[in-house]
PDB file of C-alpha atoms in Angstrom:
ATOM      1  CA  MET A  27     187.609 189.190 144.566  1.00  0.00           C
ATOM      2  CA  ASP A  28     184.868 191.155 142.855  1.00  0.00           C
ATOM      3  CA  ASN A  29     181.856 190.256 140.703  1.00  0.00           C
ATOM      4  CA  LEU A  30     181.290 186.936 142.435  1.00  0.00           C
ATOM      5  CA  LEU A  31     177.601 186.634 141.559  1.00  0.00           C
ATOM      6  CA  LEU A  32     178.310 188.057 138.138  1.00  0.00           C
ATOM      7  CA  SER A  33     180.368 184.969 137.328  1.00  0.00           C
ATOM      8  CA  ALA A  34     177.245 182.785 137.143  1.00  0.00           C
ATOM      9  CA  ALA A  35     175.453 185.436 135.093  1.00  0.00           C
ATOM     10  CA  ILE A  36     178.349 185.529 132.639  1.00  0.00           C
ATOM     11  CA  GLY A  37     178.075 181.786 132.143  1.00  0.00           C
ATOM     12  CA  ASP A  38     174.336 182.017 131.647  1.00  0.00           C
ATOM     13  CA  ILE A  39     174.505 184.974 129.266  1.00  0.00           C
ATOM     14  CA  SER A  40     177.265 183.343 127.229  1.00  0.00           C
ATOM     15  CA  GLY A  41     175.319 180.113 126.906  1.00  0.00           C
ATOM     16  CA  VAL A  42     171.837 181.412 126.086  1.00  0.00           C
ATOM     17  CA  PRO A  43     172.340 181.615 122.280  1.00  0.00           C
ATOM     18  CA  TYR A  44     173.389 177.946 122.246  1.00  0.00           C
ATOM     19  CA  GLU A  45     170.617 176.416 124.324  1.00  0.00           C
ATOM     20  CA  PHE A  46     168.068 175.396 121.693  1.00  0.00           C
ATOM     21  CA  SER A  47     168.323 176.032 117.936  1.00  0.00           C
ATOM     22  CA  GLY A  48     171.875 177.279 118.323  1.00  0.00           C
ATOM     23  CA  ARG A  49     173.131 174.144 120.052  1.00  0.00           C
ATOM     24  CA  THR A  50     176.615 173.143 118.946  1.00  0.00           C
ATOM     25  CA  LYS A  51     179.391 170.669 119.670  1.00  0.00           C
ATOM     26  CA  ASP A  52     181.933 172.776 117.796  1.00  0.00           C
ATOM     27  CA  TYR A  53     184.222 174.431 120.345  1.00  0.00           C
ATOM     28  CA  ASN A  54     185.533 176.873 117.767  1.00  0.00           C
ATOM     29  CA  ALA A  55     182.015 177.998 116.824  1.00  0.00           C
ATOM     30  CA  VAL A  56     181.281 179.303 120.319  1.00  0.00           C
ATOM     31  CA  ASN A  57     181.358 183.083 120.674  1.00  0.00           C
ATOM     32  CA  LEU A  58     180.927 184.202 124.286  1.00  0.00           C
ATOM     33  CA  LEU A  59     180.003 187.720 123.176  1.00  0.00           C
ATOM     34  CA  LEU A  60     177.256 187.214 120.621  1.00  0.00           C
ATOM     35  CA  PRO A  61     175.171 190.410 120.402  1.00  0.00           C
ATOM     36  CA  ARG A  62     171.911 188.547 121.078  1.00  0.00           C
ATOM     37  CA  ASN A  63     173.030 187.006 124.364  1.00  0.00           C
ATOM     38  CA  THR A  64     171.062 187.904 127.473  1.00  0.00           C
ATOM     39  CA  TYR A  65     170.329 186.515 130.915  1.00  0.00           C
ATOM     40  CA  SER A  66     167.799 183.791 131.616  1.00  0.00           C
ATOM     41  CA  ASP A  67     166.125 182.145 134.603  1.00  0.00           C
ATOM     42  CA  ASP A  68     169.538 180.877 135.753  1.00  0.00           C
ATOM     43  CA  THR A  69     170.678 184.398 136.565  1.00  0.00           C
ATOM     44  CA  VAL A  70     167.382 185.486 138.137  1.00  0.00           C
ATOM     45  CA  CYS A  71     167.353 182.476 140.450  1.00  0.00           C
ATOM     46  CA  THR A  72     171.044 182.878 141.321  1.00  0.00           C
ATOM     47  CA  PHE A  73     170.576 186.472 142.405  1.00  0.00           C
ATOM     48  CA  ALA A  74     167.313 185.754 144.226  1.00  0.00           C
ATOM     49  CA  CYS A  75     168.944 183.020 146.306  1.00  0.00           C
ATOM     50  CA  ALA A  76     171.983 185.184 147.007  1.00  0.00           C
ATOM     51  CA  GLU A  77     169.755 188.025 148.142  1.00  0.00           C
ATOM     52  CA  ALA A  78     167.907 185.737 150.538  1.00  0.00           C
ATOM     53  CA  LEU A  79     171.126 184.382 152.046  1.00  0.00           C
ATOM     54  CA  LEU A  80     172.819 187.762 152.293  1.00  0.00           C
ATOM     55  CA  GLU A  81     169.858 189.628 153.764  1.00  0.00           C
ATOM     56  CA  GLY A  82     168.269 186.858 155.824  1.00  0.00           C
ATOM     57  CA  LYS A  83     165.105 186.714 153.749  1.00  0.00           C
ATOM     58  CA  ASP A  84     162.843 183.705 153.418  1.00  0.00           C
ATOM     59  CA  MET A  85     164.364 181.690 150.579  1.00  0.00           C
ATOM     60  CA  ALA A  86     161.153 180.429 148.991  1.00  0.00           C
ATOM     61  CA  LYS A  87     159.336 183.756 149.234  1.00  0.00           C
ATOM     62  CA  ASN A  88     162.219 185.741 147.800  1.00  0.00           C
ATOM     63  CA  LEU A  89     162.834 183.266 144.995  1.00  0.00           C
ATOM     64  CA  ARG A  90     159.176 183.406 144.014  1.00  0.00           C
ATOM     65  CA  LYS A  91     159.035 187.208 144.290  1.00  0.00           C
ATOM     66  CA  ARG A  92     162.073 187.895 142.130  1.00  0.00           C
ATOM     67  CA  CYS A  93     161.109 185.331 139.509  1.00  0.00           C
ATOM     68  CA  ARG A  94     157.597 186.753 139.257  1.00  0.00           C
ATOM     69  CA  GLU A  95     159.189 190.158 138.623  1.00  0.00           C
ATOM     70  CA  GLU A  96     161.253 188.560 135.832  1.00  0.00           C
ATOM     71  CA  TYR A  97     158.378 186.508 134.449  1.00  0.00           C
ATOM     72  CA  HIS A  98     159.575 185.717 130.934  1.00  0.00           C
ATOM     73  CA  ARG A  99     163.074 184.400 131.461  1.00  0.00           C
ATOM     74  CA  GLY A 100     162.574 180.808 130.334  1.00  0.00           C
ATOM     75  CA  TYR A 101     161.617 178.933 133.481  1.00  0.00           C
ATOM     76  CA  GLY A 102     160.966 175.207 133.371  1.00  0.00           C
ATOM     77  CA  GLY A 103     157.344 174.062 133.356  1.00  0.00           C
ATOM     78  CA  ARG A 104     156.936 172.999 136.963  1.00  0.00           C
ATOM     79  CA  PHE A 105     158.950 175.947 138.263  1.00  0.00           C
ATOM     80  CA  TYR A 106     156.848 178.293 136.148  1.00  0.00           C
ATOM     81  CA  ASN A 107     153.718 176.805 137.700  1.00  0.00           C
ATOM     82  CA  TRP A 108     155.275 177.243 141.137  1.00  0.00           C
ATOM     83  CA  ILE A 109     155.972 180.948 140.678  1.00  0.00           C
ATOM     84  CA  SER A 110     152.612 181.471 138.940  1.00  0.00           C
ATOM     85  CA  ALA A 111     150.470 179.948 141.697  1.00  0.00           C
ATOM     86  CA  PRO A 112     148.352 182.494 143.597  1.00  0.00           C
ATOM     87  CA  THR A 113     149.993 181.505 146.891  1.00  0.00           C
ATOM     88  CA  LEU A 114     153.350 180.058 147.873  1.00  0.00           C
ATOM     89  CA  GLU A 115     153.278 176.351 147.095  1.00  0.00           C
ATOM     90  CA  PRO A 116     155.350 173.571 148.713  1.00  0.00           C
ATOM     91  CA  ALA A 117     158.380 172.078 146.997  1.00  0.00           C
ATOM     92  CA  TYR A 118     157.602 169.599 144.254  1.00  0.00           C
ATOM     93  CA  GLY A 119     160.469 167.116 144.487  1.00  0.00           C
ATOM     94  CA  SER A 120     162.476 168.246 141.483  1.00  0.00           C
ATOM     95  CA  TYR A 121     165.921 166.885 140.651  1.00  0.00           C
ATOM     96  CA  GLY A 122     166.345 169.282 137.750  1.00  0.00           C
ATOM     97  CA  ASN A 123     169.542 171.241 137.263  1.00  0.00           C
ATOM     98  CA  GLY A 124     167.830 174.415 138.460  1.00  0.00           C
ATOM     99  CA  SER A 125     169.086 173.721 141.961  1.00  0.00           C
ATOM    100  CA  ALA A 126     172.710 173.665 140.808  1.00  0.00           C
ATOM    101  CA  MET A 127     172.529 176.741 138.605  1.00  0.00           C
ATOM    102  CA  ARG A 128     171.249 178.977 141.433  1.00  0.00           C
ATOM    103  CA  CYS A 129     173.426 177.913 144.398  1.00  0.00           C
ATOM    104  CA  SER A 130     176.754 179.643 143.768  1.00  0.00           C
ATOM    105  CA  SER A 131     176.230 182.190 146.536  1.00  0.00           C
ATOM    106  CA  ALA A 132     176.309 179.330 149.041  1.00  0.00           C
ATOM    107  CA  GLY A 133     179.793 178.358 147.916  1.00  0.00           C
ATOM    108  CA  PHE A 134     181.029 181.946 148.100  1.00  0.00           C
ATOM    109  CA  LEU A 135     179.450 182.630 151.512  1.00  0.00           C
ATOM    110  CA  ALA A 136     180.280 179.393 153.300  1.00  0.00           C
ATOM    111  CA  LYS A 137     182.631 179.515 156.267  1.00  0.00           C
ATOM    112  CA  ASP A 138     183.463 175.822 156.092  1.00  0.00           C
ATOM    113  CA  GLU A 139     182.334 172.588 154.458  1.00  0.00           C
ATOM    114  CA  GLU A 140     179.429 172.032 156.829  1.00  0.00           C
ATOM    115  CA  ASP A 141     178.188 175.580 156.340  1.00  0.00           C
ATOM    116  CA  CYS A 142     178.465 175.164 152.569  1.00  0.00           C
ATOM    117  CA  ILE A 143     176.285 172.070 152.609  1.00  0.00           C
ATOM    118  CA  ARG A 144     173.747 173.828 154.820  1.00  0.00           C
ATOM    119  CA  LEU A 145     173.545 176.961 152.668  1.00  0.00           C
ATOM    120  CA  ALA A 146     173.407 175.052 149.392  1.00  0.00           C
ATOM    121  CA  THR A 147     170.595 172.932 150.751  1.00  0.00           C
ATOM    122  CA  LEU A 148     168.685 176.078 151.698  1.00  0.00           C
ATOM    123  CA  THR A 149     168.877 177.355 148.124  1.00  0.00           C
ATOM    124  CA  SER A 150     167.567 174.031 146.795  1.00  0.00           C
ATOM    125  CA  LEU A 151     164.732 173.249 149.198  1.00  0.00           C
ATOM    126  CA  PRO A 152     162.007 175.671 148.000  1.00  0.00           C
ATOM    127  CA  THR A 153     161.447 173.567 144.866  1.00  0.00           C
ATOM    128  CA  HIS A 154     164.226 171.015 144.334  1.00  0.00           C
ATOM    129  CA  ASN A 155     163.866 168.938 147.492  1.00  0.00           C
ATOM    130  CA  HIS A 156     164.546 165.599 145.806  1.00  0.00           C
ATOM    131  CA  PRO A 157     167.846 164.096 147.120  1.00  0.00           C
ATOM    132  CA  GLU A 158     169.403 164.423 143.662  1.00  0.00           C
ATOM    133  CA  GLY A 159     168.344 168.051 143.429  1.00  0.00           C
ATOM    134  CA  ILE A 160     169.909 168.816 146.792  1.00  0.00           C
ATOM    135  CA  LYS A 161     173.028 166.834 145.886  1.00  0.00           C
ATOM    136  CA  GLY A 162     173.466 168.865 142.704  1.00  0.00           C
ATOM    137  CA  ALA A 163     173.406 172.119 144.641  1.00  0.00           C
ATOM    138  CA  VAL A 164     175.721 170.800 147.340  1.00  0.00           C
ATOM    139  CA  ALA A 165     178.280 169.441 144.870  1.00  0.00           C
ATOM    140  CA  THR A 166     178.346 172.695 142.901  1.00  0.00           C
ATOM    141  CA  ALA A 167     178.680 174.867 145.998  1.00  0.00           C
ATOM    142  CA  LEU A 168     181.397 172.650 147.476  1.00  0.00           C
ATOM    143  CA  ALA A 169     183.477 172.911 144.299  1.00  0.00           C
ATOM    144  CA  ILE A 170     183.288 176.704 144.621  1.00  0.00           C
ATOM    145  CA  HIS A 171     184.059 176.617 148.340  1.00  0.00           C
ATOM    146  CA  TYR A 172     187.029 174.274 147.980  1.00  0.00           C
ATOM    147  CA  ALA A 173     188.475 176.320 145.122  1.00  0.00           C
ATOM    148  CA  LEU A 174     188.198 179.494 147.206  1.00  0.00           C
ATOM    149  CA  GLN A 175     190.030 177.729 150.007  1.00  0.00           C
ATOM    150  CA  GLY A 176     192.914 177.113 147.614  1.00  0.00           C
ATOM    151  CA  GLU A 177     192.283 173.457 146.915  1.00  0.00           C
ATOM    152  CA  ASN A 178     193.449 172.234 143.515  1.00  0.00           C
ATOM    153  CA  LYS A 179     191.653 170.347 140.766  1.00  0.00           C
ATOM    154  CA  GLU A 180     192.676 166.929 142.055  1.00  0.00           C
ATOM    155  CA  PHE A 181     191.183 167.728 145.458  1.00  0.00           C
ATOM    156  CA  ILE A 182     187.933 168.835 143.809  1.00  0.00           C
ATOM    157  CA  ARG A 183     187.923 165.698 141.671  1.00  0.00           C
ATOM    158  CA  GLN A 184     188.325 163.448 144.692  1.00  0.00           C
ATOM    159  CA  HIS A 185     186.038 165.301 147.107  1.00  0.00           C
ATOM    160  CA  VAL A 186     183.281 166.398 144.734  1.00  0.00           C
ATOM    161  CA  LEU A 187     183.127 164.528 141.422  1.00  0.00           C
ATOM    162  CA  ASN A 188     184.249 161.139 142.721  1.00  0.00           C
ATOM    163  CA  LYS A 189     182.332 161.444 145.987  1.00  0.00           C
ATOM    164  CA  TYR A 190     179.002 162.666 144.663  1.00  0.00           C
ATOM    165  CA  TYR A 191     179.053 161.197 141.150  1.00  0.00           C
ATOM    166  CA  PRO A 192     181.275 158.103 141.372  1.00  0.00           C
ATOM    167  CA  GLN A 193     179.918 156.665 138.127  1.00  0.00           C
ATOM    168  CA  TRP A 194     181.574 159.619 136.324  1.00  0.00           C
ATOM    169  CA  LYS A 195     184.969 159.413 138.024  1.00  0.00           C
ATOM    170  CA  GLU A 196     186.743 157.570 135.213  1.00  0.00           C
ATOM    171  CA  LEU A 197     185.277 159.749 132.459  1.00  0.00           C
ATOM    172  CA  SER A 198     187.035 162.531 130.574  1.00  0.00           C
ATOM    173  CA  TYR A 199     185.589 165.351 128.507  1.00  0.00           C
ATOM    174  CA  ALA A 200     186.459 163.402 125.359  1.00  0.00           C
ATOM    175  CA  ASP A 201     184.556 160.431 126.733  1.00  0.00           C
ATOM    176  CA  ILE A 202     181.322 162.286 127.435  1.00  0.00           C
ATOM    177  CA  LYS A 203     181.130 164.781 124.569  1.00  0.00           C
ATOM    178  CA  PRO A 204     180.198 162.563 121.592  1.00  0.00           C
ATOM    179  CA  ASP A 205     177.029 161.176 123.163  1.00  0.00           C
ATOM    180  CA  TYR A 206     176.141 164.099 125.403  1.00  0.00           C
ATOM    181  CA  PHE A 207     172.662 165.476 124.788  1.00  0.00           C
ATOM    182  CA  PHE A 208     170.243 168.056 126.153  1.00  0.00           C
ATOM    183  CA  ASP A 209     169.383 166.970 129.689  1.00  0.00           C
ATOM    184  CA  GLU A 210     167.955 169.069 132.497  1.00  0.00           C
ATOM    185  CA  THR A 211     168.653 166.719 135.406  1.00  0.00           C
ATOM    186  CA  CYS A 212     171.284 167.331 138.038  1.00  0.00           C
ATOM    187  CA  GLN A 213     172.518 163.794 137.499  1.00  0.00           C
ATOM    188  CA  ARG A 214     173.770 164.536 133.984  1.00  0.00           C
ATOM    189  CA  THR A 215     174.427 168.270 134.240  1.00  0.00           C
ATOM    190  CA  VAL A 216     176.475 168.719 137.409  1.00  0.00           C
ATOM    191  CA  PRO A 217     179.122 166.033 136.793  1.00  0.00           C
ATOM    192  CA  ALA A 218     179.491 167.228 133.202  1.00  0.00           C
ATOM    193  CA  ALA A 219     180.061 170.791 134.436  1.00  0.00           C
ATOM    194  CA  LEU A 220     182.613 169.501 136.938  1.00  0.00           C
ATOM    195  CA  ILE A 221     184.500 167.701 134.182  1.00  0.00           C
ATOM    196  CA  CYS A 222     184.590 170.962 132.197  1.00  0.00           C
ATOM    197  CA  LEU A 223     186.064 172.668 135.254  1.00  0.00           C
ATOM    198  CA  LEU A 224     188.660 169.949 135.767  1.00  0.00           C
ATOM    199  CA  GLU A 225     189.809 169.952 132.144  1.00  0.00           C
ATOM    200  CA  GLY A 226     189.516 173.664 131.366  1.00  0.00           C
ATOM    201  CA  ARG A 227     192.579 175.889 131.092  1.00  0.00           C
ATOM    202  CA  ASP A 228     191.025 179.145 132.290  1.00  0.00           C
ATOM    203  CA  PHE A 229     187.647 180.777 132.912  1.00  0.00           C
ATOM    204  CA  SER A 230     186.699 181.257 129.267  1.00  0.00           C
ATOM    205  CA  ASP A 231     187.882 177.800 128.297  1.00  0.00           C
ATOM    206  CA  VAL A 232     185.773 176.171 131.016  1.00  0.00           C
ATOM    207  CA  ILE A 233     182.536 177.804 129.915  1.00  0.00           C
ATOM    208  CA  THR A 234     183.308 177.246 126.228  1.00  0.00           C
ATOM    209  CA  LEU A 235     183.826 173.547 126.952  1.00  0.00           C
ATOM    210  CA  ALA A 236     180.504 173.519 128.810  1.00  0.00           C
ATOM    211  CA  ILE A 237     178.616 175.204 125.976  1.00  0.00           C
ATOM    212  CA  SER A 238     180.149 173.005 123.275  1.00  0.00           C
ATOM    213  CA  LEU A 239     178.995 169.803 124.956  1.00  0.00           C
ATOM    214  CA  GLY A 240     175.812 170.440 122.977  1.00  0.00           C
ATOM    215  CA  GLY A 241     173.502 170.176 125.979  1.00  0.00           C
ATOM    216  CA  ASP A 242     171.665 172.622 128.232  1.00  0.00           C
ATOM    217  CA  ALA A 243     174.234 175.233 127.334  1.00  0.00           C
ATOM    218  CA  ASP A 244     173.304 178.212 129.494  1.00  0.00           C
ATOM    219  CA  THR A 245     172.836 176.107 132.617  1.00  0.00           C
ATOM    220  CA  LEU A 246     176.013 174.090 132.080  1.00  0.00           C
ATOM    221  CA  ALA A 247     177.875 177.377 131.737  1.00  0.00           C
ATOM    222  CA  ALA A 248     176.088 179.015 134.678  1.00  0.00           C
ATOM    223  CA  ILE A 249     177.110 176.087 136.885  1.00  0.00           C
ATOM    224  CA  SER A 250     180.695 175.818 135.690  1.00  0.00           C
ATOM    225  CA  ALA A 251     181.438 179.567 135.523  1.00  0.00           C
ATOM    226  CA  PRO A 252     181.423 180.387 139.257  1.00  0.00           C
ATOM    227  CA  MET A 253     183.447 177.236 139.941  1.00  0.00           C
ATOM    228  CA  ALA A 254     185.974 178.403 137.348  1.00  0.00           C
ATOM    229  CA  TYR A 255     186.088 181.907 138.795  1.00  0.00           C
ATOM    230  CA  ALA A 256     186.696 180.545 142.285  1.00  0.00           C
ATOM    231  CA  LEU A 257     189.542 178.436 140.908  1.00  0.00           C
ATOM    232  CA  TYR A 258     191.218 180.902 138.532  1.00  0.00           C
ATOM    233  CA  ARG A 259     190.288 184.173 140.336  1.00  0.00           C
ATOM    234  CA  THR A 260     189.995 186.102 137.079  1.00  0.00           C
ATOM    235  CA  MET A 261     187.473 186.710 134.287  1.00  0.00           C
ATOM    236  CA  PRO A 262     187.913 188.595 130.999  1.00  0.00           C
ATOM    237  CA  GLN A 263     186.920 192.228 131.338  1.00  0.00           C
ATOM    238  CA  ALA A 264     184.912 192.079 128.106  1.00  0.00           C
ATOM    239  CA  LEU A 265     182.641 189.409 129.614  1.00  0.00           C
ATOM    240  CA  ILE A 266     182.228 191.443 132.795  1.00  0.00           C
ATOM    241  CA  ASP A 267     181.343 194.582 130.857  1.00  0.00           C
ATOM    242  CA  ASN A 268     178.889 192.730 128.635  1.00  0.00           C
ATOM    243  CA  ALA A 269     177.072 191.187 131.598  1.00  0.00           C
ATOM    244  CA  LYS A 270     176.810 194.496 133.417  1.00  0.00           C
ATOM    245  CA  LYS A 271     175.184 196.043 130.348  1.00  0.00           C
ATOM    246  CA  LYS A 272     172.544 193.304 130.315  1.00  0.00           C
ATOM    247  CA  LEU A 273     171.579 193.044 133.991  1.00  0.00           C
ATOM    248  CA  PRO A 274     168.953 195.160 135.802  1.00  0.00           C
ATOM    249  CA  GLU A 275     169.905 197.578 138.527  1.00  0.00           C
ATOM    250  CA  TRP A 276     168.751 195.386 141.425  1.00  0.00           C
ATOM    251  CA  MET A 277     171.175 192.661 140.330  1.00  0.00           C
ATOM    252  CA  LEU A 278     174.067 195.074 139.852  1.00  0.00           C
ATOM    253  CA  SER A 279     173.460 196.565 143.281  1.00  0.00           C
ATOM    254  CA  LEU A 280     173.243 193.136 144.886  1.00  0.00           C
ATOM    255  CA  ASN A 281     176.420 192.069 143.106  1.00  0.00           C
ATOM    256  CA  ASP A 282     178.275 194.974 144.715  1.00  0.00           C
ATOM    257  CA  ARG A 283     176.784 194.403 148.178  1.00  0.00           C
ATOM    258  CA  PHE A 284     177.569 190.710 148.005  1.00  0.00           C
ATOM    259  CA  ASP A 285     181.184 191.430 147.029  1.00  0.00           C
ATOM    260  CA  ALA A 286     181.557 193.957 149.830  1.00  0.00           C
ATOM    261  CA  TYR A 287     180.282 191.462 152.406  1.00  0.00           C
ATOM    262  CA  ILE A 288     182.456 188.595 151.184  1.00  0.00           C
ATOM    263  CA  ASN A 289     185.570 190.738 150.964  1.00  0.00           C
ATOM    264  CA  SER A 290     185.012 192.049 154.489  1.00  0.00           C
ATOM    265  CA  GLN A 291     184.735 188.480 155.788  1.00  0.00           C
ATOM    266  CA  LYS A 292     187.266 186.450 153.824  1.00  0.00           C
ATOM    267  CA  PHE A 293     189.753 188.220 151.641  1.00  0.00           C
TER     268      PHE A 293
END
């Protein structure tokens, strides 16, 4: 498989136009290739965490460094303060969905379930060290890991959605969509993204479902997209090409190095 990290970026880029004033619940109104789409903090953080895991760098230092280089990408308030501080600050107990949107590399790299939990936790700890923040990263990464191992949707439902978010286990997409609103917590973002994965027909359908929930569109899509890629093993070439036109060289280079490492180890 190629363009593993790019999958999260594609979700983010596709969702950016629908995050605030463009928010919609109309599935048919979603265009994944709007000319104004671009990457946000979700992509920067995803690539920064992947770089740290792949190259053995300090997670917190590398996350802060890369985000400071990409200073105007729409970071949340407390995270912005964290990267703006003159020195590296301790984690601030966040349970925001930022931990889940940046952890996909853990799911792709993990050798087994235990390793997946360990790596996902590492990506979360620099800022999102609240139990719910860590849980959001772990659940997202495990869905990716299980899908790569060939597990089906029912396995992911039982071992991720039902295990980590049992209060959502009886809910369908139709159940959650009418009253779903903009929410930046892991508790309401990760299970919603999982439901999009479980009910989607293919990669594009999953991220379109995520965007048309009418919530934190780019992050919902950035979380669900790598899970969908791990499950379906394919992404539309137009989305790949669009993302590669938008991303800086350091991300494109890392994307290729990450693929090369994963393919040498697993596939």
